[in-house]
Amino acid sequence: MNSPDPLLDISNLSITFLSDGIKIPAVSGFSCRITQGTCTAIIGESGCGKSVVAHAILRLLPKNSLVEGEIIFKNLNIYRLNERTLQSIRGNEIGIMFQSPDRALNPIYRLYHQILGPLDIHKVVPVQESEAHIYKALRKAGFSDPEHSSRLYPCHCSGGMNQRAVTAIILSLEPDLVIADEPTKGLDRSRILDIQASLKEILHENRTLLLITHDIRLAHAIAHQIVVMYAGEIVEAGPVNAILSSPSHPYTRGLIQSLPENGFNPIPGCAPPLTSLPEGCRFADRCYQATKMCHKRPANLTHVNGRMIRCHRY
């Protein structure tokens, strides 16, 4: 994760939401470097902060948020850009695939016009080349008959087809970085495989992918690097194959052991509320290896054998 030329460089990012005088630390000290043409997956339980990080990259957080740290994209500090420059980056250079493609598409427009609209806004190709560009994007996204498919409305499409349509929109804009936020949430395995194929197509285009997911199998199938989050902070990060085959942090091991193919052994207990975080390690109350020190002092993120681990045992 220490590339000299990252496309996206997030350094010590902390995000706090302010609500009725209460401070909610959603993300604490998050750092990650992502290089061109690779996929980095952020995994963790719901509420761990992974989607908050995704939205922070495009400055899509609510007004009651306090952001500290830096997000550098192509040597530009996202939080120092004016709104006009930021608008030119959104969609054109950084694309985001929100949760639930069925709701991301406008039900009253055919797929053709759903792709044409962003193309026109960002001036990706000359007007006379738009039609061919749209058909090309649909074909890359898995539509065997793009001319016919372009005339469909979202209600005529399956969930997998709508996901491919969202992918076609992203491919047509040709962004350097694509953020996929929980693209498989609530889907059955057959639809997940459709989405997996769509995400791989983005990587085949030599684009960069940030995958936000709770689906460990999906992350294993397409990611190069993985970041494991718990209660707002990174607990382990590094090469995906190394971490998923030999996890070091007790939380990462617990996630893997909870998979159906590993016996479906869920981690006991639940994550602490962000409004009342423990004094020591945030995972200590659920950790079978916790010591007195774990409950009294937070663990630092330490570099060990090519990965980062937040645990007192390292």
C-alpha positions as CSV (number, residue, x, y, z in Angstrom):
1,M,0.0,0.0,0.0
2,N,3.0,2.3,-0.1
3,S,3.2,3.2,-3.7
4,P,5.3,6.3,-4.7
5,D,2.7,7.5,-7.2
6,P,-0.8,6.9,-5.8
7,L,-3.8,8.1,-7.8
8,L,-5.6,8.6,-4.5
9,D,-3.8,9.3,-1.2
10,I,-5.9,9.5,1.9
11,S,-3.9,10.6,5.0
12,N,-5.0,10.6,8.6
13,L,-8.7,11.2,7.7
14,S,-11.0,11.8,10.6
15,I,-14.7,12.5,10.2
16,T,-17.0,13.7,13.0
17,F,-20.7,14.3,12.8
18,L,-22.2,16.9,15.1
19,S,-25.8,16.3,16.2
20,D,-27.6,18.2,18.9
21,G,-24.3,19.0,20.6
22,I,-23.1,15.4,20.5
23,K,-19.9,14.5,18.6
24,I,-20.0,11.2,16.7
25,P,-16.5,10.1,15.5
26,A,-17.5,8.1,12.4
27,V,-14.0,7.7,11.1
28,S,-10.7,8.0,13.0
29,G,-7.2,8.4,11.5
30,F,-7.9,6.6,8.2
31,S,-5.0,6.4,5.7
32,C,-4.8,4.6,2.4
33,R,-2.9,4.9,-0.9
34,I,-4.4,3.6,-4.1
35,T,-2.5,3.2,-7.4
36,Q,-3.8,3.4,-10.9
37,G,-5.3,0.2,-12.4
38,T,-5.8,-1.5,-9.0
39,C,-8.7,-2.4,-6.8
40,T,-8.7,-1.6,-3.0
41,A,-11.5,-3.1,-1.0
42,I,-12.7,-1.6,2.4
43,I,-14.6,-4.2,4.4
44,G,-16.2,-4.3,7.8
45,E,-19.6,-4.6,9.5
46,S,-22.3,-2.1,8.9
47,G,-21.6,1.2,10.6
48,C,-17.9,0.8,10.7
49,G,-17.3,4.0,8.6
50,K,-16.4,2.5,5.2
51,S,-19.2,4.3,3.2
52,V,-18.5,7.5,5.1
53,V,-14.9,7.4,3.6
54,A,-16.3,6.9,0.1
55,H,-18.6,9.9,0.4
56,A,-15.8,12.0,1.9
57,I,-13.7,11.5,-1.3
58,L,-16.3,13.4,-3.3
59,R,-17.3,15.8,-0.6
60,L,-20.8,14.4,-0.4
61,L,-21.0,14.4,3.4
62,P,-23.8,16.4,5.2
63,K,-23.2,19.9,6.4
64,N,-22.9,18.8,10.1
65,S,-19.7,16.9,9.4
66,L,-16.2,18.0,10.5
67,V,-13.4,16.6,8.2
68,E,-9.8,16.5,9.3
69,G,-6.8,15.1,7.4
70,E,-6.1,15.1,3.6
71,I,-7.6,13.5,0.5
72,I,-5.3,14.0,-2.4
73,F,-6.5,13.0,-5.9
74,K,-4.0,13.5,-8.7
75,N,-2.0,15.8,-6.5
76,L,-5.1,17.9,-5.8
77,N,-6.4,18.4,-2.2
78,I,-10.1,17.6,-2.5
79,Y,-11.0,19.8,0.4
80,R,-9.2,22.8,-0.9
81,L,-10.9,22.8,-4.3
82,N,-13.6,25.3,-5.2
83,E,-17.1,23.9,-6.1
84,R,-16.6,24.5,-9.8
85,T,-13.4,22.5,-9.9
86,L,-15.0,19.8,-7.8
87,Q,-18.0,19.5,-10.1
88,S,-15.7,18.9,-13.0
89,I,-14.0,16.0,-11.1
90,R,-17.3,14.3,-10.0
91,G,-18.4,11.9,-12.7
92,N,-15.7,12.9,-15.1
93,E,-12.6,11.8,-13.1
94,I,-14.2,10.1,-10.1
95,G,-17.4,8.1,-10.6
96,I,-19.4,6.6,-7.9
97,M,-21.8,3.6,-8.0
98,F,-24.3,4.1,-5.1
99,Q,-26.1,1.3,-3.3
100,S,-29.2,-0.1,-5.0
101,P,-28.9,0.4,-8.8
102,D,-32.7,0.1,-9.1
103,R,-33.0,3.4,-7.3
104,A,-29.9,5.0,-8.9
105,L,-31.6,5.0,-12.3
106,N,-34.5,7.3,-13.2
107,P,-37.6,5.2,-13.9
108,I,-39.0,7.5,-16.5
109,Y,-36.0,7.5,-18.9
110,R,-34.8,4.8,-21.2
111,L,-31.2,3.5,-20.6
112,Y,-30.0,5.4,-23.6
113,H,-30.9,8.8,-22.1
114,Q,-29.6,7.8,-18.7
115,I,-26.2,7.5,-20.3
116,L,-26.5,10.4,-22.7
117,G,-27.3,12.9,-19.9
118,P,-23.9,12.6,-18.0
119,L,-22.1,12.4,-21.3
120,D,-23.6,15.7,-22.4
121,I,-22.8,17.4,-19.1
122,H,-19.2,16.3,-19.0
123,K,-18.6,16.7,-22.8
124,V,-16.8,13.3,-23.0
125,V,-17.2,12.9,-26.7
126,P,-18.6,15.2,-29.6
127,V,-22.4,15.1,-29.9
128,Q,-22.2,13.2,-33.3
129,E,-20.2,10.4,-31.6
130,S,-22.6,10.0,-28.6
131,E,-24.7,7.2,-30.0
132,A,-21.7,4.9,-30.9
133,H,-20.1,5.7,-27.6
134,I,-23.2,4.7,-25.7
135,Y,-23.5,1.4,-27.6
136,K,-19.9,0.7,-26.9
137,A,-20.3,1.3,-23.2
138,L,-23.4,-0.9,-23.0
139,R,-21.5,-3.7,-24.8
140,K,-18.6,-3.5,-22.4
141,A,-21.0,-3.6,-19.5
142,G,-22.3,-7.0,-20.8
143,F,-25.3,-6.1,-23.0
144,S,-25.1,-8.4,-26.1
145,D,-27.5,-6.2,-28.1
146,P,-26.8,-2.6,-27.0
147,E,-29.1,-1.0,-29.5
148,H,-32.1,-3.0,-28.2
149,S,-31.1,-2.6,-24.5
150,S,-30.6,1.1,-24.9
151,R,-34.4,1.4,-25.5
152,L,-35.4,-0.3,-22.3
153,Y,-36.7,1.4,-19.2
154,P,-35.3,0.3,-15.8
155,C,-38.6,-1.4,-15.0
156,H,-38.0,-3.7,-18.0
157,C,-34.6,-4.8,-16.6
158,S,-33.6,-7.3,-14.0
159,G,-31.5,-6.1,-11.0
160,G,-28.4,-7.4,-12.7
161,M,-29.2,-5.6,-15.9
162,N,-29.7,-2.3,-14.0
163,Q,-26.4,-2.8,-12.3
164,R,-24.8,-3.3,-15.7
165,A,-26.6,-0.1,-16.9
166,V,-25.0,1.8,-14.0
167,T,-21.7,0.3,-14.9
168,A,-22.2,1.4,-18.5
169,I,-22.8,5.0,-17.3
170,I,-19.5,4.8,-15.4
171,L,-17.6,3.3,-18.4
172,S,-19.0,5.9,-20.8
173,L,-17.7,8.7,-18.6
174,E,-14.2,7.1,-18.5
175,P,-13.3,8.2,-15.0
176,D,-9.9,7.3,-13.6
177,L,-11.3,6.3,-10.2
178,V,-14.6,4.4,-9.6
179,I,-16.1,4.1,-6.2
180,A,-18.5,1.1,-5.8
181,D,-20.4,1.5,-2.6
182,E,-21.9,-1.8,-1.4
183,P,-22.8,-2.9,-4.9
184,T,-24.0,-6.4,-3.8
185,K,-26.0,-5.5,-0.7
186,G,-29.1,-7.6,-0.3
187,L,-28.6,-9.5,-3.6
188,D,-28.7,-13.2,-4.3
189,R,-25.6,-15.0,-5.5
190,S,-26.5,-15.0,-9.2
191,R,-26.8,-11.2,-9.2
192,I,-23.6,-10.9,-7.3
193,L,-21.8,-12.7,-10.0
194,D,-23.2,-10.3,-12.6
195,I,-22.0,-7.3,-10.5
196,Q,-18.6,-9.0,-10.1
197,A,-18.2,-9.3,-13.8
198,S,-19.2,-5.6,-14.2
199,L,-16.6,-4.5,-11.7
200,K,-13.9,-6.6,-13.4
201,E,-14.7,-4.8,-16.6
202,I,-13.9,-1.5,-15.0
203,L,-10.5,-2.9,-14.0
204,H,-10.0,-4.3,-17.5
205,E,-10.3,-0.7,-18.7
206,N,-7.3,0.0,-16.5
207,R,-9.4,2.2,-14.3
208,T,-8.9,2.3,-10.5
209,L,-11.6,0.8,-8.2
210,L,-12.4,1.5,-4.6
211,L,-14.8,-1.2,-3.5
212,I,-16.8,-0.6,-0.3
213,T,-18.3,-3.9,0.7
214,H,-19.4,-6.3,3.4
215,D,-18.9,-9.2,0.9
216,I,-15.6,-10.8,1.7
217,R,-15.8,-13.2,-1.2
218,L,-16.4,-10.4,-3.7
219,A,-13.3,-8.5,-2.2
220,H,-11.2,-11.6,-2.5
221,A,-12.3,-12.1,-6.2
222,I,-11.3,-8.7,-7.5
223,A,-9.3,-6.7,-5.0
224,H,-5.5,-6.3,-4.9
225,Q,-5.4,-4.6,-1.5
226,I,-7.8,-4.8,1.4
227,V,-8.6,-2.5,4.3
228,V,-10.5,-3.9,7.3
229,M,-12.4,-1.3,9.4
230,Y,-13.9,-1.7,12.9
231,A,-15.8,1.0,14.8
232,G,-14.4,3.8,12.6
233,E,-10.8,2.9,12.4
234,I,-8.5,0.6,10.4
235,V,-7.6,-2.6,12.2
236,E,-5.7,-4.4,9.4
237,A,-4.6,-3.5,5.9
238,G,-2.4,-5.0,3.2
239,P,-2.4,-7.5,0.2
240,V,-5.8,-9.2,-0.1
241,N,-4.6,-12.7,-0.6
242,A,-2.2,-12.6,2.4
243,I,-4.7,-11.1,4.8
244,L,-7.6,-13.3,3.8
245,S,-5.6,-16.5,3.8
246,S,-3.7,-15.6,7.0
247,P,-5.4,-12.9,9.0
248,S,-3.5,-11.3,11.9
249,H,-6.1,-9.2,13.7
250,P,-8.7,-11.1,15.8
251,Y,-11.5,-9.1,14.1
252,T,-10.3,-10.1,10.6
253,R,-10.2,-13.7,11.7
254,G,-13.7,-13.4,13.2
255,L,-15.1,-12.0,9.9
256,I,-13.6,-14.9,7.9
257,Q,-14.8,-17.5,10.4
258,S,-18.3,-16.1,10.2
259,L,-18.6,-17.0,6.5
260,P,-21.0,-19.9,5.7
261,E,-18.2,-21.9,4.1
262,N,-16.3,-21.6,7.4
263,G,-19.1,-22.8,9.6
264,F,-20.9,-19.5,10.0
265,N,-19.4,-18.7,13.4
266,P,-20.4,-15.1,14.1
267,I,-18.3,-12.8,16.4
268,P,-20.0,-12.6,19.8
269,G,-21.3,-9.2,20.9
270,C,-21.6,-6.1,18.9
271,A,-19.5,-3.0,18.0
272,P,-19.4,-0.2,20.6
273,P,-21.6,2.9,20.0
274,L,-19.6,5.7,18.4
275,T,-20.9,8.1,21.0
276,S,-19.4,5.9,23.8
277,L,-16.2,4.4,22.6
278,P,-14.1,2.4,25.1
279,E,-10.9,3.7,26.7
280,G,-8.7,1.0,25.2
281,C,-8.9,-1.1,22.0
282,R,-12.3,-0.7,20.4
283,F,-12.5,-4.5,19.8
284,A,-11.4,-5.6,23.2
285,D,-14.8,-6.5,24.6
286,R,-15.3,-9.0,21.7
287,C,-11.8,-10.3,21.5
288,Y,-10.9,-13.7,23.0
289,Q,-7.3,-12.7,23.3
290,A,-7.8,-9.4,25.1
291,T,-5.6,-8.5,28.1
292,K,-5.9,-5.9,30.8
293,M,-3.8,-3.6,28.7
294,C,-6.2,-3.9,25.7
295,H,-9.0,-2.5,27.9
296,K,-6.9,0.4,29.2
297,R,-4.9,1.6,26.2
298,P,-5.7,2.1,22.5
299,A,-3.5,0.1,20.1
300,N,-1.5,1.8,17.4
301,L,-1.5,0.8,13.8
302,T,1.8,-0.9,13.3
303,H,3.6,-2.1,10.1
304,V,4.3,-5.8,10.3
305,N,5.5,-8.0,7.4
306,G,4.0,-6.0,4.6
307,R,0.7,-5.2,6.3
308,M,-0.7,-2.8,8.9
309,I,-2.1,-4.2,12.1
310,R,-3.8,-2.4,15.1
311,C,-3.2,-4.8,17.9
312,H,-1.2,-4.8,21.2
313,R,0.2,-8.2,20.3
314,Y,2.3,-6.6,17.5
